Coordinates of C-alpha atoms in Angstrom, one line a residue:
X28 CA 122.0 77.8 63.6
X29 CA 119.3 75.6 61.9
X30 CA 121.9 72.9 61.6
X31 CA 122.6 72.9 65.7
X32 CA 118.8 72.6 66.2
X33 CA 118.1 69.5 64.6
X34 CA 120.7 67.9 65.9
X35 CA 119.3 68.9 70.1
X36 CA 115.6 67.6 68.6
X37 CA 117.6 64.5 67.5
X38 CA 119.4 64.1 70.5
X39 CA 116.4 64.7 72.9
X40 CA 114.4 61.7 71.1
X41 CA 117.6 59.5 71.6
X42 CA 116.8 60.5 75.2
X43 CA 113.1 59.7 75.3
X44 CA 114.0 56.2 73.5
X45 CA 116.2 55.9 76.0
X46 CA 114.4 56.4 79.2
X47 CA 111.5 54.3 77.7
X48 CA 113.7 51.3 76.6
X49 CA 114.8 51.2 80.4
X50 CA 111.8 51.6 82.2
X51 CA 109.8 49.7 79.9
X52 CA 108.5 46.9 82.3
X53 CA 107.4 49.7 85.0
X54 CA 105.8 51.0 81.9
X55 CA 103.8 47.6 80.9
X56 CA 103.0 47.1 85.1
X57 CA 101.4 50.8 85.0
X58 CA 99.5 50.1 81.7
X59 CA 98.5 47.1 83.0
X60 CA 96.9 48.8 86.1
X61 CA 95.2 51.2 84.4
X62 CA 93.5 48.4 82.1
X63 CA 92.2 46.3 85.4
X64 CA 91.0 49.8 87.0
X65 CA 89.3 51.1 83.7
X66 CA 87.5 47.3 83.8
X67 CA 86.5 47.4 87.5
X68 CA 85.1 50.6 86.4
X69 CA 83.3 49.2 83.3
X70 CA 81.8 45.8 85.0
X71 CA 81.1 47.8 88.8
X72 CA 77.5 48.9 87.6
X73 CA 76.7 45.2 87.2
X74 CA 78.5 43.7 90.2
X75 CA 75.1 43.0 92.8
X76 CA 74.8 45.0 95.5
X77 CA 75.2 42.4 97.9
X78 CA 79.1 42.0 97.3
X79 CA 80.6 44.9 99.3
X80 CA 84.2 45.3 101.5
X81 CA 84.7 47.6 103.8
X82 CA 87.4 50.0 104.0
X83 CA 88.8 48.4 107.6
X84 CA 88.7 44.9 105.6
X85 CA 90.7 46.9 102.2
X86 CA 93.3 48.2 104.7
X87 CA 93.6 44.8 106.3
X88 CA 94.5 43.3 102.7
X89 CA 97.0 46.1 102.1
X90 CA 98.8 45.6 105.2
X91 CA 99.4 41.8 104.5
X92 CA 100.6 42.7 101.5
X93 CA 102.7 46.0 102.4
X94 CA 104.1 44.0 106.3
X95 CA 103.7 40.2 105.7
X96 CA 106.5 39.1 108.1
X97 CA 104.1 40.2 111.1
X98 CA 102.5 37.3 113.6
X99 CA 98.8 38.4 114.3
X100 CA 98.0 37.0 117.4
X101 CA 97.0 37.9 120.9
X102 CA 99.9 37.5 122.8
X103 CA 101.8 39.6 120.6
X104 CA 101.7 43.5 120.5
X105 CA 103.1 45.2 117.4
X106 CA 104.4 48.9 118.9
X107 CA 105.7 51.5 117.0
X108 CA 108.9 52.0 119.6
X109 CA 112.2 52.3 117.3
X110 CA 113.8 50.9 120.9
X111 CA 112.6 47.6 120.9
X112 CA 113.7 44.8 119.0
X113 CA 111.9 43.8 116.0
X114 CA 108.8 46.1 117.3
X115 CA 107.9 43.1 118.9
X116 CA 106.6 42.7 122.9
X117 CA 105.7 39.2 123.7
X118 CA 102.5 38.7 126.4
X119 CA 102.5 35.7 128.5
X120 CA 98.6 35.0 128.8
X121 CA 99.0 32.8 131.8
X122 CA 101.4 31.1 133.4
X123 CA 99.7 27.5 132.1
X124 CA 100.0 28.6 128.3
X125 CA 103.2 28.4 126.0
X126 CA 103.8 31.0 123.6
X127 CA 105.8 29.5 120.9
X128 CA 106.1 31.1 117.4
X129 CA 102.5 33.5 117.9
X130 CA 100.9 30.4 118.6
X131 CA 99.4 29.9 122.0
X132 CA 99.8 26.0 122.6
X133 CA 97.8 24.7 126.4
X134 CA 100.4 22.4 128.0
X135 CA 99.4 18.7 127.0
X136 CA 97.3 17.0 129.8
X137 CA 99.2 13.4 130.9
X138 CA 96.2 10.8 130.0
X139 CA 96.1 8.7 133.3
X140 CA 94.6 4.7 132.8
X141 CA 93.2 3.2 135.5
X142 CA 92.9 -0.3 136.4
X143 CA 89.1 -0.6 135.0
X144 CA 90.4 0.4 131.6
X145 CA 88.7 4.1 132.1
X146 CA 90.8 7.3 131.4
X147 CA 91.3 9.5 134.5
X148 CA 90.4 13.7 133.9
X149 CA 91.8 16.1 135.5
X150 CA 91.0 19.7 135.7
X151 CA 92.9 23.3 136.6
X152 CA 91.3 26.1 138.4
X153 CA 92.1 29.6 137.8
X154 CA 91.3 32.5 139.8
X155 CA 89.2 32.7 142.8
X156 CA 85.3 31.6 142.8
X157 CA 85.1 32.8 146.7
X158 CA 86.7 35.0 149.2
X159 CA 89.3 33.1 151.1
X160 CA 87.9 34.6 154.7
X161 CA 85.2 37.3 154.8
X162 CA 85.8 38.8 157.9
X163 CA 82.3 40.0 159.8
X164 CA 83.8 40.2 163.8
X165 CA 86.6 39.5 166.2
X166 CA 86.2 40.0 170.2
X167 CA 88.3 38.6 173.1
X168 CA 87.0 35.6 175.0
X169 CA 89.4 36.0 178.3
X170 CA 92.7 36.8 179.3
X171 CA 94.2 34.3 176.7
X172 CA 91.6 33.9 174.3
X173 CA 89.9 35.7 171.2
X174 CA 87.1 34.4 169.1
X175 CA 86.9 35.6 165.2
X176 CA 83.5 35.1 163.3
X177 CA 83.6 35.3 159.7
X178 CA 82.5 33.5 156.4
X179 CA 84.5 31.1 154.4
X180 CA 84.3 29.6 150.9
X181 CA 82.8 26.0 151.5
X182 CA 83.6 24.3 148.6
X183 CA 87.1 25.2 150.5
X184 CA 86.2 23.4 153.2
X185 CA 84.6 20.1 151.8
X186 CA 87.8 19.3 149.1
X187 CA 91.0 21.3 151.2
X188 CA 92.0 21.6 154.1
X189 CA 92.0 25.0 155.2
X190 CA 94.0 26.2 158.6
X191 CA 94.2 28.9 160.9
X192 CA 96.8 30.5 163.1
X193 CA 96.3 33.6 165.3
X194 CA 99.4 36.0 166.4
X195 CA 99.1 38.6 168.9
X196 CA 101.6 42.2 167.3
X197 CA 102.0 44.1 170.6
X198 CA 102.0 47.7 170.0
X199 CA 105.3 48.3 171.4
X200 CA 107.7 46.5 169.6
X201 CA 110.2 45.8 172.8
X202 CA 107.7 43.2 173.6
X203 CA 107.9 39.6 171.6
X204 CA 104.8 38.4 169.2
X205 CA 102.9 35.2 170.2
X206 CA 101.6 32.7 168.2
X207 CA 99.1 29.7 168.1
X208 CA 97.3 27.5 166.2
X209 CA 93.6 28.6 166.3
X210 CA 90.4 25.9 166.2
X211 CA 87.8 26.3 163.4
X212 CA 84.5 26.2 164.5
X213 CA 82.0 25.5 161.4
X214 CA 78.3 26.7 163.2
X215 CA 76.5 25.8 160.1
X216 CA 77.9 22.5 158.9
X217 CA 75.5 21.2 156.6
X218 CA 73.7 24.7 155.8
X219 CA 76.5 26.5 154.2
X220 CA 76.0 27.3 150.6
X221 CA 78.7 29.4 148.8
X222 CA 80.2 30.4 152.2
X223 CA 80.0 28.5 155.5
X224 CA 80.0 30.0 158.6
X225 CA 83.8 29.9 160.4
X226 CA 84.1 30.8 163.9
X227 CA 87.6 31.0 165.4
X228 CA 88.9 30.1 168.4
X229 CA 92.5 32.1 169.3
X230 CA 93.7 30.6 172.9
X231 CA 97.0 31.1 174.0
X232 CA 99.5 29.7 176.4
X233 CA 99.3 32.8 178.6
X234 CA 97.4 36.5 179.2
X235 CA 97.9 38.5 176.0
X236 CA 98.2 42.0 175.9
X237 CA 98.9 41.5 180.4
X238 CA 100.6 45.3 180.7
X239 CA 97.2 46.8 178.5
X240 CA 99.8 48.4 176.2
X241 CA 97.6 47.6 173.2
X242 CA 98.2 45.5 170.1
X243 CA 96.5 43.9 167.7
X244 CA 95.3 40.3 166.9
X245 CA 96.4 38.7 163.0
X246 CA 94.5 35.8 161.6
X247 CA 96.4 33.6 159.3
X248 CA 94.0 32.0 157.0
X249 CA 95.5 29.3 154.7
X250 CA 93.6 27.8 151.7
X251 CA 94.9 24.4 152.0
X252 CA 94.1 24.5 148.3
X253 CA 96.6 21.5 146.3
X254 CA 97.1 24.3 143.5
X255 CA 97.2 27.6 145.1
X256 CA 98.3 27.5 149.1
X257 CA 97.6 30.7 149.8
X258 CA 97.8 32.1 153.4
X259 CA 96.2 35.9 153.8
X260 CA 96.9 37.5 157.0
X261 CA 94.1 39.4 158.2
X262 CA 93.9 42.5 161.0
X263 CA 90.9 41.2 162.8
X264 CA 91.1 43.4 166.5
X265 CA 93.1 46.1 167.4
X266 CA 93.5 47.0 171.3
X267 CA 94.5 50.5 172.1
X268 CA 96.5 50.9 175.1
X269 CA 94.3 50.9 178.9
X270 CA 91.1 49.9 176.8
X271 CA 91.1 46.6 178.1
X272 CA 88.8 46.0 181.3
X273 CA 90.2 42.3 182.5
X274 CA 88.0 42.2 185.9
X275 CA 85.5 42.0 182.5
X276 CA 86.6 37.7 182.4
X277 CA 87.1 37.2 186.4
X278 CA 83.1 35.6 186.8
X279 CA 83.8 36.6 190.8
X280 CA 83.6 40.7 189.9
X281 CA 82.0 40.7 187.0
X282 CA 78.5 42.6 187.2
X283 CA 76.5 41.7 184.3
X284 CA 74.1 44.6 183.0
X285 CA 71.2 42.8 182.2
X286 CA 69.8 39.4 183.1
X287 CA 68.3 38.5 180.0
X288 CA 69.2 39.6 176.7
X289 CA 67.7 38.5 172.9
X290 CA 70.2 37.9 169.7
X291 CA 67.4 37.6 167.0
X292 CA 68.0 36.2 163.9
X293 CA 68.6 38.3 160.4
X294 CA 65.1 40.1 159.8
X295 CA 63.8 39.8 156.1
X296 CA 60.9 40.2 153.8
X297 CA 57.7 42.1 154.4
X298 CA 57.6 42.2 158.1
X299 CA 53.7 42.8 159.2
X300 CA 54.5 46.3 161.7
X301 CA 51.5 45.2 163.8
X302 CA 53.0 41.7 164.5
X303 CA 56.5 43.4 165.9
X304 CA 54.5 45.6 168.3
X305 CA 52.9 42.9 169.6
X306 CA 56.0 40.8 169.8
X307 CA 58.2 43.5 171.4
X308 CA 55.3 44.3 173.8
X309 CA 55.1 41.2 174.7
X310 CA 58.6 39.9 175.4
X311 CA 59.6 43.3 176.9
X312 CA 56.8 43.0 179.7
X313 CA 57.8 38.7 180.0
X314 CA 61.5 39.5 180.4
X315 CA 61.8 42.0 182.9
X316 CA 62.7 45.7 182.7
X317 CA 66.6 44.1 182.9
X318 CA 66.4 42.8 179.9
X319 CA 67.6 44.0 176.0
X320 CA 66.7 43.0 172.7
X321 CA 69.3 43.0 169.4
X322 CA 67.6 42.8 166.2
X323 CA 69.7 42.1 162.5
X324 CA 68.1 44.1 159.9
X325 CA 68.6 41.9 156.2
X326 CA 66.3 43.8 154.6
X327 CA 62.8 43.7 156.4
X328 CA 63.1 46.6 158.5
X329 CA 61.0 48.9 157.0
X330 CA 60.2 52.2 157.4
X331 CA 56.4 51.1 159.1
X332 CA 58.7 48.7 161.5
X333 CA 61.3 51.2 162.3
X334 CA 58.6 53.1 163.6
X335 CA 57.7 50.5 165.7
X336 CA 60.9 49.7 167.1
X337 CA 61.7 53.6 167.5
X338 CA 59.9 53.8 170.8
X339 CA 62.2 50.9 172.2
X340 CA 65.3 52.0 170.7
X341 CA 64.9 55.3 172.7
X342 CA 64.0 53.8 175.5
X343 CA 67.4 51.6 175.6
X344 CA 65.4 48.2 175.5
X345 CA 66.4 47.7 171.3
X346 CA 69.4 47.9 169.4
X347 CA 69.0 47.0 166.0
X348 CA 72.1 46.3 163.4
X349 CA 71.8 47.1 160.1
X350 CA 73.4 43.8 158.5
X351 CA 72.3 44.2 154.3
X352 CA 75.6 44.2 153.2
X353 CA 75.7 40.7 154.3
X354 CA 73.5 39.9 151.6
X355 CA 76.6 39.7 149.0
X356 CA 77.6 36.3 150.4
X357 CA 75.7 33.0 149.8
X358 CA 74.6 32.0 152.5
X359 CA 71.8 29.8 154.8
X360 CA 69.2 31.6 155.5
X361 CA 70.4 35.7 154.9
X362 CA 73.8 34.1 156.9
X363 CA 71.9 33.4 160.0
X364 CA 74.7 31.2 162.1
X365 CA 77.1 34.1 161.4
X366 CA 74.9 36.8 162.8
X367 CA 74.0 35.0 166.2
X368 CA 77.5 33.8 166.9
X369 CA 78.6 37.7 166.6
X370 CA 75.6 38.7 169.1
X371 CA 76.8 35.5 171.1
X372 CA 80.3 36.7 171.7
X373 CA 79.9 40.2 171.4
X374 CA 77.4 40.0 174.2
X375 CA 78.3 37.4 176.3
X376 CA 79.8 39.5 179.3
X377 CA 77.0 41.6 179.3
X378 CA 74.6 39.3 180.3
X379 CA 73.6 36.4 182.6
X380 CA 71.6 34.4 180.1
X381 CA 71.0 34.8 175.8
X382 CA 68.0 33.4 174.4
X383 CA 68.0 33.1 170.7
X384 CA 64.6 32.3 168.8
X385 CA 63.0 34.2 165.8
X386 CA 60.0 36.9 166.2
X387 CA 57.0 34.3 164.8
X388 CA 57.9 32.7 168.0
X389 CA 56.5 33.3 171.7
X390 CA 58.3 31.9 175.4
X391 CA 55.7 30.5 177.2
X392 CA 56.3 29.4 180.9
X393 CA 53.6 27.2 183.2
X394 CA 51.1 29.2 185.1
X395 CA 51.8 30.3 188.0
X396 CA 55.5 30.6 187.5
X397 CA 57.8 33.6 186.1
X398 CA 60.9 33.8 184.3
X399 CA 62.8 34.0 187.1
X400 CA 61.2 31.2 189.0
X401 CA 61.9 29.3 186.0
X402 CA 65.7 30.2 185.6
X403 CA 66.7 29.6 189.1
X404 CA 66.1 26.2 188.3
X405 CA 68.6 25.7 186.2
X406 CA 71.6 28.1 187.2
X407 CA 73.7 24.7 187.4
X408 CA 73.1 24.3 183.3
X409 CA 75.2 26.6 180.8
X410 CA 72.6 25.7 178.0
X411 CA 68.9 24.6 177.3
X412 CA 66.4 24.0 174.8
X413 CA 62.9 24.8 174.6
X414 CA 60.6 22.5 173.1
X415 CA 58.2 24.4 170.6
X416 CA 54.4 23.8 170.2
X417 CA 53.2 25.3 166.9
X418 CA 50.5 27.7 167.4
X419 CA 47.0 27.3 164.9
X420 CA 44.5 30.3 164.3
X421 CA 42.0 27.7 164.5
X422 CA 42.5 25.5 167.4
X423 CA 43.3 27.2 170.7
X424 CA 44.1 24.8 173.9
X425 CA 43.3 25.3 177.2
X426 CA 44.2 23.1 180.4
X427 CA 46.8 22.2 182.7
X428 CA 48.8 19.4 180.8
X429 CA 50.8 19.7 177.6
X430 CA 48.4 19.6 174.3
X431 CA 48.5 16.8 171.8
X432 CA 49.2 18.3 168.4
X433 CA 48.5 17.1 164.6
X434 CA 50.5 18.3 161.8

């Protein structure tokens, strides 16, 4: 019994000199680990304070080491997703770059030499900067014709060439679509900042819409742009069917409902209440009891001119057209051109003559005379001016002839 015993102890030390003679370098690696933690431990309370690493910066290092045939970079996203290969999706970032190898190379630029020894530079837009075509109204001119008043980038205008074409979509679809080229009208030429002001003219070859069945109007605004030729095709008017009135565009029945009517200009700032009464008052008794006013509120209708204006409003002499949300798009002057060429056409039937002029401004006719007097005299004209005389709190002018004025 005691003879069997020695010989397991002997033969489970042959076993432990065994299993340390084969793992004897995992052995030295461990020891060695131990000896660099036990001296990080020894020299840490010396280390300064100002040497740190965060834990996201630790697990950074240990992911090189543990994954090092992974590309960081940002058009490449590492998934989890045992279905794709690798665990790889590549990301196009644009359609300009080149993805080669993780590395996001920008295609290499020709270098042009011109004749005065000078390199030429070129340069790539991307995106959009400004709307295409902001769309603000659309009415119908006549039998054949529509007019669509909008806002349009002006850059745009300057270095493209921008085009429009207008197509009539009858509502039923036995009868055939008609379309023409349309004529750009740019009101504020000169003015425009951002946006311009566009006004387009759709006239075509024959009545549209002649059996009032309803349909609607397209605009097909192109950019023009050399890059990006983009055409967006825009619902502008809809007719619903027996809506249209065409003895409306025959000038021999036609009634108009007023004989003069004001298209003021976008109303802004801090508007003095007292100096709209007087205004209003004044205009409303010059022009006649056939006579309306349209006001565009940008912002200076307050509620101390409101109540001015309420009066008038209920009386049917006012409307008044709340236009802030204009205010989004650069433009002249709170996008003045835009707003009278909508009251132009939108009122145009309605009326036998618009006068257009802003509220720190007051028609004056020669003694002796009225606005009618005045008008009959020039029924042959389609348009006039009026020649303005600037007013001064400090010099007032009485007489028969025209004043002489100093700046």
């Amino acid at each position: 019994m005691a003879k069997e015993k020695d010989q397991n102890t002997k033969d489970n030390k042959n076993l432990l000199i065994c299993f340390l003679w084969n793992f004897s370098a995992e052995l030295k690696l461990i020891l060695m680990a131990l000896l660099v933690l036990c001296t990080l431990a020894t020299l840490l309370p010396f280390i300064p304070s100002s040497f740190s690493i965060s834990a996201s910066e630790l697990r950074f290092c240990i992911s090189r080491i543990a994954a090092p045939d992974v590309v960081n970079s940002t058009s490449l996203a590492v998934v989890n997703d045992p279905g794709l290969e690798n665990g790889v999706i590549k990301r196009p970032l644009t359609d300009k770059a080149v993805v080669n190898n993780g590395d996001i190379k920008l295609p290499v630029k020709p270098k042009s030499v011109l004749n005065n020894g000078g390199t030429k530079r070129s340069f790539t837009g991307y995106g959009w900067a400004a709307y295409n075509f902001v769309l603000m109204s659309a009415y119908r001119g006549g039998v054949n014709s529509f007019a669509v008043i909008g806002l349009s980038s002006k850059p745009l205008h300057v270095y493209a060439h921008p085009s429009y074409r207008c197509e009539w979509v009858p509502l039923n679809q036995s009868e055939n679509r008609v379309l023409t080229d349309g004529s750009r009208i740019l009101t504020d030429w000169g003015y425009g900042r951002v946006y311009t002001t566009v006004v387009v003219n759709c006239t075509f070859p024959a009545t549209v819409n002649s059996k009032n069945s309803g349909g609607t109007l397209l605009l097909h605004a192109t950019t023009g742009d050399a890059d990006r030729n983009v055409t967006d095709s825009i619902p502008v008017l809809t007719e619903s069917p027996n809506s249209v009135d065409f003895h409306l565009y025959d000038t021999n029945r036609r009634r108009e409902k007023y004989d003069y009517l004001y298209c003021g200009s976008s109303l802004y700032g801090n508007l003095s209440p007292q100096r709209v009464r007087e205004w209003i008052a004044y205009h409303a008794r010059f022009f006649g009891e056939k006579s309306h006013f349209v006001l565009h509120d940008a912002g200076g209708v307050q509620e101390e001119v409101l109540e001015v204006l309420r009066p008038w409003i209920e009386l049917g002499r006012v409307t008044l057209h709340d236009i802030r949300d204009q205010e989004r798009f650069d433009a002249y002057y709170h996008n003045q051109f835009m707003v009278v060429n909508d009251c132009l056409h939108r009122y145009r039937f309605d009326t036998k003559w618009i006068f257009f002029f802003d509220v720190d401004e007051f028609i004056g006719i020669p003694p002796k005379n009225t606005i009618s007097s005045v008008m009959e005299t020039l029924e042959e004209f389609s348009q006039f001016t009026i020649e303005q005389m600037p007013m001064s709190s400090q010099l007032c002018f009485s007489g028969d002839g025209p004043a002489r004025t100093y700046r």
